[in-house]
PDB file of C-alpha atoms and ligand atoms in Angstrom:
ATOM      1  CA  MET A 127     -12.689   7.688 -29.463  1.00  0.00           C
ATOM      2  CA  LYS A 128      -9.127   8.345 -28.312  1.00  0.00           C
ATOM      3  CA  GLU A 129      -7.417   5.704 -26.199  1.00  0.00           C
ATOM      4  CA  LEU A 130      -7.135   6.849 -22.577  1.00  0.00           C
ATOM      5  CA  ILE A 131      -3.778   6.479 -20.907  1.00  0.00           C
ATOM      6  CA  PHE A 132      -3.113   5.572 -17.295  1.00  0.00           C
ATOM      7  CA  GLY A 133       0.124   4.475 -15.721  1.00  0.00           C
ATOM      8  CA  LEU A 134       2.668   4.332 -12.963  1.00  0.00           C
ATOM      9  CA  ILE A 135       5.329   6.966 -12.323  1.00  0.00           C
ATOM     10  CA  GLY A 136       8.364   6.188 -10.231  1.00  0.00           C
ATOM     11  CA  ASN A 137      12.026   5.374 -10.493  1.00  0.00           C
ATOM     12  CA  PRO A 138      12.535   2.490 -11.056  1.00  0.00           C
ATOM     13  CA  VAL A 139       9.213   0.966 -12.203  1.00  0.00           C
ATOM     14  CA  LYS A 140      10.220  -1.853 -14.524  1.00  0.00           C
ATOM     15  CA  HIS A 141       9.352  -4.719 -12.137  1.00  0.00           C
ATOM     16  CA  SER A 142       5.840  -3.452 -11.433  1.00  0.00           C
ATOM     17  CA  LEU A 143       2.916  -5.874 -11.779  1.00  0.00           C
ATOM     18  CA  SER A 144       0.373  -3.035 -12.027  1.00  0.00           C
ATOM     19  CA  PRO A 145       0.162  -2.975 -15.869  1.00  0.00           C
ATOM     20  CA  LEU A 146      -0.859  -6.644 -15.848  1.00  0.00           C
ATOM     21  CA  MET A 147      -3.815  -6.148 -13.526  1.00  0.00           C
ATOM     22  CA  HIS A 148      -5.021  -2.831 -14.965  1.00  0.00           C
ATOM     23  CA  ASN A 149      -4.732  -3.845 -18.620  1.00  0.00           C
ATOM     24  CA  ALA A 150      -6.565  -7.106 -17.872  1.00  0.00           C
ATOM     25  CA  ALA A 151      -9.340  -5.052 -16.245  1.00  0.00           C
ATOM     26  CA  PHE A 152      -9.564  -2.631 -19.194  1.00  0.00           C
ATOM     27  CA  ARG A 153      -9.828  -5.564 -21.611  1.00  0.00           C
ATOM     28  CA  GLN A 154     -12.480  -7.276 -19.493  1.00  0.00           C
ATOM     29  CA  LEU A 155     -14.676  -4.149 -19.338  1.00  0.00           C
ATOM     30  CA  LYS A 156     -13.926  -3.236 -22.989  1.00  0.00           C
ATOM     31  CA  ILE A 157     -12.555   0.156 -21.980  1.00  0.00           C
ATOM     32  CA  ASN A 158     -10.351   1.720 -24.653  1.00  0.00           C
ATOM     33  CA  ALA A 159      -7.429   2.428 -22.346  1.00  0.00           C
ATOM     34  CA  GLU A 160      -3.875   1.372 -21.651  1.00  0.00           C
ATOM     35  CA  TYR A 161      -1.807   1.338 -18.457  1.00  0.00           C
ATOM     36  CA  ARG A 162       1.877   2.144 -19.050  1.00  0.00           C
ATOM     37  CA  LEU A 163       5.047   2.407 -16.999  1.00  0.00           C
ATOM     38  CA  PHE A 164       6.696   5.838 -16.821  1.00  0.00           C
ATOM     39  CA  ASP A 165      10.219   5.672 -15.453  1.00  0.00           C
ATOM     40  CA  ILE A 166      10.743   9.348 -14.635  1.00  0.00           C
ATOM     41  CA  GLN A 167      14.021  10.939 -13.587  1.00  0.00           C
ATOM     42  CA  PRO A 168      13.660  13.550 -10.802  1.00  0.00           C
ATOM     43  CA  GLN A 169      14.554  16.412 -13.161  1.00  0.00           C
ATOM     44  CA  GLU A 170      11.784  15.314 -15.578  1.00  0.00           C
ATOM     45  CA  LEU A 171       8.989  15.150 -13.007  1.00  0.00           C
ATOM     46  CA  ASN A 172       7.838  18.770 -13.180  1.00  0.00           C
ATOM     47  CA  ASN A 173       7.482  18.828 -16.994  1.00  0.00           C
ATOM     48  CA  PHE A 174       5.878  15.413 -16.995  1.00  0.00           C
ATOM     49  CA  LEU A 175       3.193  16.362 -14.478  1.00  0.00           C
ATOM     50  CA  HIS A 176       2.457  19.616 -16.324  1.00  0.00           C
ATOM     51  CA  SER A 177       1.914  17.871 -19.654  1.00  0.00           C
ATOM     52  CA  LEU A 178      -0.481  15.073 -18.648  1.00  0.00           C
ATOM     53  CA  SER A 179      -3.482  16.405 -20.600  1.00  0.00           C
ATOM     54  CA  GLU A 180      -1.418  16.910 -23.780  1.00  0.00           C
ATOM     55  CA  LYS A 181      -0.342  13.275 -23.499  1.00  0.00           C
ATOM     56  CA  ASP A 182      -3.947  12.083 -22.946  1.00  0.00           C
ATOM     57  CA  ILE A 183      -2.936  10.747 -19.526  1.00  0.00           C
ATOM     58  CA  ARG A 184      -6.041  10.625 -17.293  1.00  0.00           C
ATOM     59  CA  GLY A 185      -4.696   8.988 -14.169  1.00  0.00           C
ATOM     60  CA  LEU A 186      -1.512   7.820 -12.519  1.00  0.00           C
ATOM     61  CA  ASN A 187      -0.290   5.610  -9.744  1.00  0.00           C
ATOM     62  CA  VAL A 188       2.753   6.938  -7.953  1.00  0.00           C
ATOM     63  CA  THR A 189       5.552   4.957  -6.376  1.00  0.00           C
ATOM     64  CA  ILE A 190       8.973   5.530  -4.803  1.00  0.00           C
ATOM     65  CA  PRO A 191      10.450   8.163  -4.794  1.00  0.00           C
ATOM     66  CA  TYR A 192       7.569  10.500  -5.774  1.00  0.00           C
ATOM     67  CA  LYS A 193       4.706   9.666  -3.384  1.00  0.00           C
ATOM     68  CA  GLU A 194       5.419  12.701  -1.188  1.00  0.00           C
ATOM     69  CA  VAL A 195       6.691  15.215  -3.751  1.00  0.00           C
ATOM     70  CA  VAL A 196       3.559  14.910  -5.934  1.00  0.00           C
ATOM     71  CA  LEU A 197       1.562  16.615  -3.163  1.00  0.00           C
ATOM     72  CA  GLU A 198       2.857  20.014  -4.365  1.00  0.00           C
ATOM     73  CA  TYR A 199       1.028  19.443  -7.644  1.00  0.00           C
ATOM     74  CA  LEU A 200      -2.359  18.555  -6.150  1.00  0.00           C
ATOM     75  CA  LYS A 201      -5.234  21.006  -6.074  1.00  0.00           C
ATOM     76  CA  TRP A 202      -7.330  18.509  -4.086  1.00  0.00           C
ATOM     77  CA  GLN A 203      -6.199  15.863  -1.576  1.00  0.00           C
ATOM     78  CA  SER A 204      -8.251  13.088   0.021  1.00  0.00           C
ATOM     79  CA  SER A 205      -8.351  12.874   3.820  1.00  0.00           C
ATOM     80  CA  GLU A 206      -6.018   9.838   3.637  1.00  0.00           C
ATOM     81  CA  VAL A 207      -3.438  11.841   1.675  1.00  0.00           C
ATOM     82  CA  LYS A 208      -3.618  14.577   4.319  1.00  0.00           C
ATOM     83  CA  PHE A 209      -3.051  12.059   7.152  1.00  0.00           C
ATOM     84  CA  ILE A 210      -0.293  10.109   5.418  1.00  0.00           C
ATOM     85  CA  GLY A 211       1.445  12.969   3.595  1.00  0.00           C
ATOM     86  CA  ALA A 212       1.750  10.846   0.457  1.00  0.00           C
ATOM     87  CA  ALA A 213      -0.408  10.015  -2.576  1.00  0.00           C
ATOM     88  CA  ASN A 214      -0.353   6.882  -4.725  1.00  0.00           C
ATOM     89  CA  THR A 215      -3.234   7.710  -7.083  1.00  0.00           C
ATOM     90  CA  LEU A 216      -3.675  10.870  -9.184  1.00  0.00           C
ATOM     91  CA  MET A 217      -6.475  11.863 -11.487  1.00  0.00           C
ATOM     92  CA  VAL A 218      -6.511  14.635 -14.079  1.00  0.00           C
ATOM     93  CA  LYS A 219      -9.830  16.428 -13.583  1.00  0.00           C
ATOM     94  CA  GLU A 220     -11.881  18.179 -16.297  1.00  0.00           C
ATOM     95  CA  ASP A 221     -10.239  21.577 -15.952  1.00  0.00           C
ATOM     96  CA  LYS A 222      -6.814  19.877 -15.910  1.00  0.00           C
ATOM     97  CA  TYR A 223      -6.196  20.141 -12.195  1.00  0.00           C
ATOM     98  CA  LEU A 224      -4.771  17.168 -10.327  1.00  0.00           C
ATOM     99  CA  ALA A 225      -6.535  15.380  -7.477  1.00  0.00           C
ATOM    100  CA  GLY A 226      -4.779  12.839  -5.249  1.00  0.00           C
ATOM    101  CA  TRP A 227      -5.754   9.816  -3.175  1.00  0.00           C
ATOM    102  CA  ASN A 228      -3.925   7.167  -1.231  1.00  0.00           C
ATOM    103  CA  THR A 229      -5.468   3.737  -1.797  1.00  0.00           C
ATOM    104  CA  ASP A 230      -2.931   1.653   0.202  1.00  0.00           C
ATOM    105  CA  GLY A 231      -5.010   1.765   3.395  1.00  0.00           C
ATOM    106  CA  VAL A 232      -8.294   0.796   1.755  1.00  0.00           C
ATOM    107  CA  GLY A 233      -6.434  -1.865  -0.219  1.00  0.00           C
ATOM    108  CA  PHE A 234      -5.056  -3.377   2.971  1.00  0.00           C
ATOM    109  CA  HIS A 235      -8.445  -3.183   4.691  1.00  0.00           C
ATOM    110  CA  ALA A 236     -10.314  -4.794   1.784  1.00  0.00           C
ATOM    111  CA  HIS A 237      -7.875  -7.696   1.717  1.00  0.00           C
ATOM    112  CA  LEU A 238      -7.982  -8.080   5.496  1.00  0.00           C
ATOM    113  CA  THR A 239     -11.757  -8.113   5.762  1.00  0.00           C
ATOM    114  CA  LYS A 240     -12.947  -9.612   2.454  1.00  0.00           C
ATOM    115  CA  ASP A 241     -10.358 -12.329   1.851  1.00  0.00           C
ATOM    116  CA  LEU A 242      -8.826 -12.984   5.276  1.00  0.00           C
ATOM    117  CA  LYS A 243     -12.125 -12.474   7.173  1.00  0.00           C
ATOM    118  CA  PHE A 244     -10.347 -10.510   9.914  1.00  0.00           C
ATOM    119  CA  ASN A 245     -12.416  -7.830  11.633  1.00  0.00           C
ATOM    120  CA  PRO A 246      -9.986  -5.221  13.062  1.00  0.00           C
ATOM    121  CA  SER A 247     -12.517  -3.618  15.410  1.00  0.00           C
ATOM    122  CA  ALA A 248     -11.336  -3.740  19.073  1.00  0.00           C
ATOM    123  CA  LYS A 249      -8.183  -5.700  18.118  1.00  0.00           C
ATOM    124  CA  ARG A 250      -4.590  -5.212  19.320  1.00  0.00           C
ATOM    125  CA  VAL A 251      -2.133  -4.417  16.533  1.00  0.00           C
ATOM    126  CA  VAL A 252       1.655  -4.375  16.328  1.00  0.00           C
ATOM    127  CA  CYS A 253       3.134  -2.520  13.361  1.00  0.00           C
ATOM    128  CA  LEU A 254       6.770  -2.902  12.311  1.00  0.00           C
ATOM    129  CA  GLY A 255       7.743   0.211  10.338  1.00  0.00           C
ATOM    130  CA  ALA A 256       6.394   3.762  10.371  1.00  0.00           C
ATOM    131  CA  GLY A 257       6.934   4.674   6.709  1.00  0.00           C
ATOM    132  CA  GLY A 258       4.403   5.479   4.001  1.00  0.00           C
ATOM    133  CA  ALA A 259       2.666   2.096   3.892  1.00  0.00           C
ATOM    134  CA  ALA A 260       2.516   1.826   7.683  1.00  0.00           C
ATOM    135  CA  LYS A 261       0.903   5.279   7.921  1.00  0.00           C
ATOM    136  CA  ALA A 262      -1.747   4.340   5.359  1.00  0.00           C
ATOM    137  CA  ILE A 263      -2.560   1.115   7.195  1.00  0.00           C
ATOM    138  CA  VAL A 264      -2.575   2.619  10.666  1.00  0.00           C
ATOM    139  CA  ASN A 265      -4.926   5.394   9.548  1.00  0.00           C
ATOM    140  CA  GLN A 266      -7.299   2.807   8.133  1.00  0.00           C
ATOM    141  CA  LEU A 267      -7.112   0.660  11.263  1.00  0.00           C
ATOM    142  CA  GLY A 268      -7.754   3.738  13.422  1.00  0.00           C
ATOM    143  CA  ASN A 269     -10.905   4.395  11.413  1.00  0.00           C
ATOM    144  CA  CYS A 270     -11.985   0.786  12.060  1.00  0.00           C
ATOM    145  CA  GLY A 271     -11.794   1.209  15.834  1.00  0.00           C
ATOM    146  CA  VAL A 272      -8.787  -0.943  16.732  1.00  0.00           C
ATOM    147  CA  LYS A 273      -8.211  -1.073  20.480  1.00  0.00           C
ATOM    148  CA  ALA A 274      -4.426  -0.630  20.527  1.00  0.00           C
ATOM    149  CA  ILE A 275      -1.584   0.050  18.104  1.00  0.00           C
ATOM    150  CA  CYS A 276       2.063  -0.377  18.977  1.00  0.00           C
ATOM    151  CA  VAL A 277       4.631   0.920  16.471  1.00  0.00           C
ATOM    152  CA  TYR A 278       8.310   0.073  16.118  1.00  0.00           C
ATOM    153  CA  ASP A 279      10.687   1.626  13.585  1.00  0.00           C
ATOM    154  CA  LEU A 280      14.465   1.846  13.447  1.00  0.00           C
ATOM    155  CA  ASP A 281      13.906   5.579  13.077  1.00  0.00           C
ATOM    156  CA  GLN A 282      12.248   6.257  16.431  1.00  0.00           C
ATOM    157  CA  ASP A 283      11.309   9.820  15.514  1.00  0.00           C
ATOM    158  CA  LYS A 284       9.187   8.528  12.655  1.00  0.00           C
ATOM    159  CA  ALA A 285       7.436   6.071  14.970  1.00  0.00           C
ATOM    160  CA  LEU A 286       6.838   8.815  17.561  1.00  0.00           C
ATOM    161  CA  LYS A 287       5.339  11.163  14.965  1.00  0.00           C
ATOM    162  CA  LEU A 288       3.023   8.443  13.706  1.00  0.00           C
ATOM    163  CA  VAL A 289       1.854   7.602  17.215  1.00  0.00           C
ATOM    164  CA  GLU A 290       1.215  11.301  17.933  1.00  0.00           C
ATOM    165  CA  LYS A 291      -0.992  11.415  14.842  1.00  0.00           C
ATOM    166  CA  ILE A 292      -2.899   8.312  15.905  1.00  0.00           C
ATOM    167  CA  LYS A 293      -3.516   9.835  19.339  1.00  0.00           C
ATOM    168  CA  GLU A 294      -4.736  13.080  17.768  1.00  0.00           C
ATOM    169  CA  HIS A 295      -7.066  11.444  15.210  1.00  0.00           C
ATOM    170  CA  PHE A 296      -8.164   8.367  17.182  1.00  0.00           C
ATOM    171  CA  PRO A 297      -8.136   9.321  20.885  1.00  0.00           C
ATOM    172  CA  SER A 298      -9.818   6.099  22.001  1.00  0.00           C
ATOM    173  CA  CYS A 299      -7.034   3.966  20.486  1.00  0.00           C
ATOM    174  CA  ASP A 300      -4.243   3.058  22.909  1.00  0.00           C
ATOM    175  CA  ALA A 301      -1.245   4.043  20.739  1.00  0.00           C
ATOM    176  CA  LYS A 302       2.361   3.662  21.767  1.00  0.00           C
ATOM    177  CA  VAL A 303       5.931   3.440  20.491  1.00  0.00           C
ATOM    178  CA  VAL A 304       8.507   0.913  21.605  1.00  0.00           C
ATOM    179  CA  ASP A 305      12.224   1.479  21.221  1.00  0.00           C
ATOM    180  CA  SER A 306      13.198  -2.162  20.788  1.00  0.00           C
ATOM    181  CA  LEU A 307      11.766  -5.287  19.208  1.00  0.00           C
ATOM    182  CA  GLN A 308      11.872  -6.965  22.614  1.00  0.00           C
ATOM    183  CA  GLY A 309       9.455  -4.316  23.914  1.00  0.00           C
ATOM    184  CA  LEU A 310       6.667  -5.478  21.573  1.00  0.00           C
ATOM    185  CA  ASP A 311       3.843  -7.343  23.289  1.00  0.00           C
ATOM    186  CA  ILE A 312       3.234  -9.866  20.524  1.00  0.00           C
ATOM    187  CA  LYS A 313       1.861 -12.535  22.857  1.00  0.00           C
ATOM    188  CA  ASN A 314      -1.265 -10.387  23.431  1.00  0.00           C
ATOM    189  CA  ALA A 315      -1.532  -9.045  19.870  1.00  0.00           C
ATOM    190  CA  ASP A 316      -4.186 -10.118  17.355  1.00  0.00           C
ATOM    191  CA  LEU A 317      -2.461  -8.698  14.282  1.00  0.00           C
ATOM    192  CA  LEU A 318       1.243  -8.255  13.472  1.00  0.00           C
ATOM    193  CA  ILE A 319       2.102  -6.237  10.374  1.00  0.00           C
ATOM    194  CA  ASN A 320       5.503  -6.053   8.723  1.00  0.00           C
ATOM    195  CA  ALA A 321       5.618  -2.702   6.908  1.00  0.00           C
ATOM    196  CA  THR A 322       9.417  -2.617   6.685  1.00  0.00           C
ATOM    197  CA  PRO A 323      11.377  -3.833   3.657  1.00  0.00           C
ATOM    198  CA  ILE A 324      13.035  -6.521   5.814  1.00  0.00           C
ATOM    199  CA  GLY A 325      12.229  -9.848   4.157  1.00  0.00           C
ATOM    200  CA  MET A 326      12.527  -8.731   0.530  1.00  0.00           C
ATOM    201  CA  LYS A 327      15.944 -10.371   0.217  1.00  0.00           C
ATOM    202  CA  GLN A 328      15.991 -14.158   0.608  1.00  0.00           C
ATOM    203  CA  THR A 329      18.837 -13.747   3.097  1.00  0.00           C
ATOM    204  CA  ASP A 330      16.914 -11.268   5.311  1.00  0.00           C
ATOM    205  CA  PRO A 331      16.239 -12.368   8.873  1.00  0.00           C
ATOM    206  CA  SER A 332      12.826 -12.165  10.532  1.00  0.00           C
ATOM    207  CA  LEU A 333      12.576  -9.158  12.846  1.00  0.00           C
ATOM    208  CA  ILE A 334      10.532 -11.207  15.305  1.00  0.00           C
ATOM    209  CA  ASP A 335      11.714 -14.006  17.585  1.00  0.00           C
ATOM    210  CA  SER A 336       9.455 -16.849  16.456  1.00  0.00           C
ATOM    211  CA  ARG A 337       8.961 -18.066  20.042  1.00  0.00           C
ATOM    212  CA  VAL A 338       6.554 -15.165  20.739  1.00  0.00           C
ATOM    213  CA  LEU A 339       4.329 -16.002  17.759  1.00  0.00           C
ATOM    214  CA  HIS A 340       1.168 -17.961  18.505  1.00  0.00           C
ATOM    215  CA  PRO A 341      -1.879 -19.526  16.805  1.00  0.00           C
ATOM    216  CA  LYS A 342      -4.240 -16.638  17.690  1.00  0.00           C
ATOM    217  CA  ILE A 343      -2.324 -13.979  15.729  1.00  0.00           C
ATOM    218  CA  LEU A 344      -2.620 -12.989  12.066  1.00  0.00           C
ATOM    219  CA  VAL A 345       0.817 -12.149  10.666  1.00  0.00           C
ATOM    220  CA  TYR A 346       0.601  -9.878   7.629  1.00  0.00           C
ATOM    221  CA  ASP A 347       3.734  -9.121   5.633  1.00  0.00           C
ATOM    222  CA  LEU A 348       3.311  -6.364   3.052  1.00  0.00           C
ATOM    223  CA  ILE A 349       6.023  -7.983   0.951  1.00  0.00           C
ATOM    224  CA  TYR A 350       4.750 -10.262  -1.835  1.00  0.00           C
ATOM    225  CA  ASN A 351       8.050 -11.072  -3.540  1.00  0.00           C
ATOM    226  CA  PRO A 352       9.216 -13.465  -2.175  1.00  0.00           C
ATOM    227  CA  PRO A 353       5.700 -14.794  -1.454  1.00  0.00           C
ATOM    228  CA  ILE A 354       6.796 -16.325   1.863  1.00  0.00           C
ATOM    229  CA  THR A 355       9.249 -14.267   3.870  1.00  0.00           C
ATOM    230  CA  ARG A 356      11.115 -15.801   6.782  1.00  0.00           C
ATOM    231  CA  LEU A 357       8.664 -14.050   9.142  1.00  0.00           C
ATOM    232  CA  LEU A 358       5.695 -15.706   7.410  1.00  0.00           C
ATOM    233  CA  LYS A 359       7.391 -19.102   7.294  1.00  0.00           C
ATOM    234  CA  GLU A 360       8.170 -19.054  11.003  1.00  0.00           C
ATOM    235  CA  ALA A 361       4.728 -17.691  11.909  1.00  0.00           C
ATOM    236  CA  LYS A 362       3.086 -20.496   9.938  1.00  0.00           C
ATOM    237  CA  GLU A 363       5.237 -23.052  11.732  1.00  0.00           C
ATOM    238  CA  ARG A 364       3.994 -21.591  15.034  1.00  0.00           C
ATOM    239  CA  GLY A 365       0.384 -22.104  13.910  1.00  0.00           C
ATOM    240  CA  ALA A 366      -0.423 -18.463  13.100  1.00  0.00           C
ATOM    241  CA  GLN A 367      -2.611 -17.359  10.200  1.00  0.00           C
ATOM    242  CA  VAL A 368      -0.337 -15.647   7.648  1.00  0.00           C
ATOM    243  CA  SER A 369      -0.650 -13.479   4.563  1.00  0.00           C
ATOM    244  CA  ASN A 370       1.682 -11.731   2.166  1.00  0.00           C
ATOM    245  CA  GLY A 371       0.882  -8.345   0.566  1.00  0.00           C
ATOM    246  CA  LEU A 372      -0.341  -9.453  -2.848  1.00  0.00           C
ATOM    247  CA  GLY A 373      -3.964  -8.970  -1.823  1.00  0.00           C
ATOM    248  CA  MET A 374      -3.212  -5.433  -0.671  1.00  0.00           C
ATOM    249  CA  LEU A 375      -1.603  -4.703  -4.052  1.00  0.00           C
ATOM    250  CA  LEU A 376      -4.709  -6.082  -5.757  1.00  0.00           C
ATOM    251  CA  TYR A 377      -7.256  -4.055  -3.792  1.00  0.00           C
ATOM    252  CA  GLN A 378      -5.286  -0.793  -3.809  1.00  0.00           C
ATOM    253  CA  GLY A 379      -5.085  -1.148  -7.600  1.00  0.00           C
ATOM    254  CA  ALA A 380      -8.785  -1.972  -7.797  1.00  0.00           C
ATOM    255  CA  ARG A 381      -9.629   1.197  -5.850  1.00  0.00           C
ATOM    256  CA  SER A 382      -7.453   3.315  -8.192  1.00  0.00           C
ATOM    257  CA  PHE A 383      -9.184   1.692 -11.173  1.00  0.00           C
ATOM    258  CA  GLU A 384     -12.610   2.550  -9.765  1.00  0.00           C
ATOM    259  CA  LEU A 385     -11.608   6.162  -9.090  1.00  0.00           C
ATOM    260  CA  TRP A 386     -10.351   6.582 -12.659  1.00  0.00           C
ATOM    261  CA  THR A 387     -13.101   4.768 -14.543  1.00  0.00           C
ATOM    262  CA  GLY A 388     -16.165   5.032 -12.302  1.00  0.00           C
ATOM    263  CA  GLU A 389     -16.664   1.290 -12.992  1.00  0.00           C
ATOM    264  CA  ARG A 390     -16.642  -1.570 -10.501  1.00  0.00           C
ATOM    265  CA  ALA A 391     -13.221  -3.250 -10.721  1.00  0.00           C
ATOM    266  CA  PRO A 392     -13.278  -6.854 -12.018  1.00  0.00           C
ATOM    267  CA  ILE A 393     -11.463  -8.192  -8.962  1.00  0.00           C
ATOM    268  CA  GLU A 394     -11.097 -11.817 -10.002  1.00  0.00           C
ATOM    269  CA  ILE A 395      -9.708 -10.877 -13.438  1.00  0.00           C
ATOM    270  CA  MET A 396      -7.195  -8.541 -11.785  1.00  0.00           C
ATOM    271  CA  ARG A 397      -6.302 -11.174  -9.180  1.00  0.00           C
ATOM    272  CA  GLY A 398      -5.681 -13.768 -11.906  1.00  0.00           C
ATOM    273  CA  ALA A 399      -3.419 -11.380 -13.828  1.00  0.00           C
ATOM    274  CA  LEU A 400      -1.417 -10.565 -10.691  1.00  0.00           C
ATOM    275  CA  GLU A 401      -1.026 -14.203  -9.673  1.00  0.00           C
ATOM    276  CA  GLU A 402       0.247 -15.058 -13.137  1.00  0.00           C
ATOM    277  CA  GLY A 403       2.638 -12.111 -12.941  1.00  0.00           C
ATOM    278  CA  VAL A 404       4.007 -13.300  -9.606  1.00  0.00           C
ATOM    279  CA  ARG A 405       4.569 -16.820 -10.992  1.00  0.00           C
ATOM    280  CA  ASN A 406       6.691 -15.276 -13.760  1.00  0.00           C
ATOM    281  CA  LEU A 407       8.784 -13.009 -11.542  1.00  0.00           C
TER     282      LEU A 407
HETATM  283  P1  NAP B 288       9.222   3.255   3.665  1.00  0.00           P
HETATM  284  O1  NAP B 288       8.404   4.496   3.582  1.00  0.00           O
HETATM  285  O2  NAP B 288      10.657   3.286   3.319  1.00  0.00           O
HETATM  286  O3  NAP B 288       9.031   2.663   5.151  1.00  0.00           O
HETATM  287  C1  NAP B 288       9.739   1.566   5.659  1.00  0.00           C
HETATM  288  C2  NAP B 288      10.089   1.874   7.110  1.00  0.00           C
HETATM  289  O4  NAP B 288      10.698   0.710   7.687  1.00  0.00           O
HETATM  290  C3  NAP B 288      11.085   3.023   7.221  1.00  0.00           C
HETATM  291  O5  NAP B 288      10.642   3.927   8.210  1.00  0.00           O
HETATM  292  C4  NAP B 288      12.362   2.305   7.643  1.00  0.00           C
HETATM  293  O6  NAP B 288      13.187   3.110   8.460  1.00  0.00           O
HETATM  294  C5  NAP B 288      11.812   1.144   8.445  1.00  0.00           C
HETATM  295  N1  NAP B 288      12.781   0.066   8.606  1.00  0.00           N
HETATM  296  C6  NAP B 288      13.703  -0.378   7.729  1.00  0.00           C
HETATM  297  N2  NAP B 288      14.400  -1.388   8.268  1.00  0.00           N
HETATM  298  C7  NAP B 288      13.907  -1.581   9.518  1.00  0.00           C
HETATM  299  C8  NAP B 288      14.218  -2.466  10.576  1.00  0.00           C
HETATM  300  N3  NAP B 288      15.201  -3.363  10.461  1.00  0.00           N
HETATM  301  N4  NAP B 288      13.514  -2.373  11.722  1.00  0.00           N
HETATM  302  C9  NAP B 288      12.529  -1.455  11.856  1.00  0.00           C
HETATM  303  N5  NAP B 288      12.191  -0.572  10.892  1.00  0.00           N
HETATM  304  C10 NAP B 288      12.873  -0.639   9.736  1.00  0.00           C
HETATM  305  O7  NAP B 288       8.576   2.109   2.728  1.00  0.00           O
HETATM  306  P2  NAP B 288       7.032   1.840   2.454  1.00  0.00           P
HETATM  307  O8  NAP B 288       6.643   2.461   1.171  1.00  0.00           O
HETATM  308  O9  NAP B 288       6.256   2.139   3.673  1.00  0.00           O
HETATM  309  O10 NAP B 288       7.071   0.249   2.176  1.00  0.00           O
HETATM  310  C11 NAP B 288       7.331  -0.676   3.226  1.00  0.00           C
HETATM  311  C12 NAP B 288       7.214  -2.108   2.689  1.00  0.00           C
HETATM  312  O11 NAP B 288       5.879  -2.351   2.262  1.00  0.00           O
HETATM  313  C13 NAP B 288       8.082  -2.391   1.453  1.00  0.00           C
HETATM  314  O12 NAP B 288       8.545  -3.707   1.518  1.00  0.00           O
HETATM  315  C14 NAP B 288       7.123  -2.211   0.305  1.00  0.00           C
HETATM  316  O13 NAP B 288       7.517  -2.957  -0.832  1.00  0.00           O
HETATM  317  C15 NAP B 288       5.854  -2.776   0.919  1.00  0.00           C
HETATM  318  N6  NAP B 288       4.619  -2.250   0.311  1.00  0.00           N
HETATM  319  C16 NAP B 288       3.706  -3.160  -0.150  1.00  0.00           C
HETATM  320  C17 NAP B 288       2.509  -2.711  -0.674  1.00  0.00           C
HETATM  321  C18 NAP B 288       1.509  -3.710  -1.176  1.00  0.00           C
HETATM  322  O14 NAP B 288       0.560  -3.317  -1.881  1.00  0.00           O
HETATM  323  N7  NAP B 288       1.639  -4.975  -0.827  1.00  0.00           N
HETATM  324  C19 NAP B 288       2.231  -1.330  -0.751  1.00  0.00           C
HETATM  325  C20 NAP B 288       3.184  -0.415  -0.259  1.00  0.00           C
HETATM  326  C21 NAP B 288       4.390  -0.898   0.270  1.00  0.00           C
HETATM  327  P3  NAP B 288      14.360   3.974   7.743  1.00  0.00           P
HETATM  328  O15 NAP B 288      13.676   5.006   6.942  1.00  0.00           O
HETATM  329  O16 NAP B 288      15.118   4.491   8.908  1.00  0.00           O
HETATM  330  O17 NAP B 288      15.136   2.980   6.911  1.00  0.00           O
END
């Protein structure tokens, strides 16, 4: 039987850890498949997406800068893709049409509930950032019945649009935007999420004044490289529970794997492969 091909499209993709976790999972389940990296230039995208079947490509993950533009190619979109306006998982269906999902939200939720034992129902959430990842997470948290969500983004329009969507889809959630970091009520929050890229560089500051952090809050930074951002370091020093985003990466990948293969993802094998990958970064 022909080897099935899966992979990641984006630009750039060379630092991705996804091949490690997916190829480890294929080996574990003895599936004749390979996960590859496809560094695609914008002018190549159209031809690439129209020739997936010829190349025996059955499924793709999508990263920056194509998560939004791939929507034009989808004949079917999951409800998450419709809410977020971006897809990170594509599947080539039998009659060659493309279907799209966004597994970031479920990935975040699985990590939050299974590994961190945090139940978001009726909790107060502060979200830094209103980009693609924030939208996926907020949609998931809305579905879980969080009590309140407060969003801050440098681009206030983006934050306002996201909050409008939350109000429309989750009317019982108290959703609001703040126009400054000082306006965030972190003292009464149960969960603080950093969904901005601030913290990726070792020299990045923390967006939050550590004096407002407290032992009853979970601080979740989507960044996993470096594994401890300044925000996480300071939150830990203040006695808060902290987590980086490696678990989210794991579970969003696991969900993509399950959509493509119909098999239960071997989570611990994938986790081991990712952790080894991070040690070698
Ligand atoms: P994105 O769409 O670019 O969103 C980031 C948002 O943060 C943008 O709206 C940006 O505003 C805003 N921002 C930037 N600097 C800010 C600041 N100083 N204060 C407030 N807001 C600021 O990116 P994304 O795809 O959502 O990714 C966000 C982060 O999550 C990245 O670090 C990414 O690597 C990480 N991520 C992790 C996972 C995982 O599995 N762990 C998955 C997805 C993403 P502007 O547009 O105005 O700059």
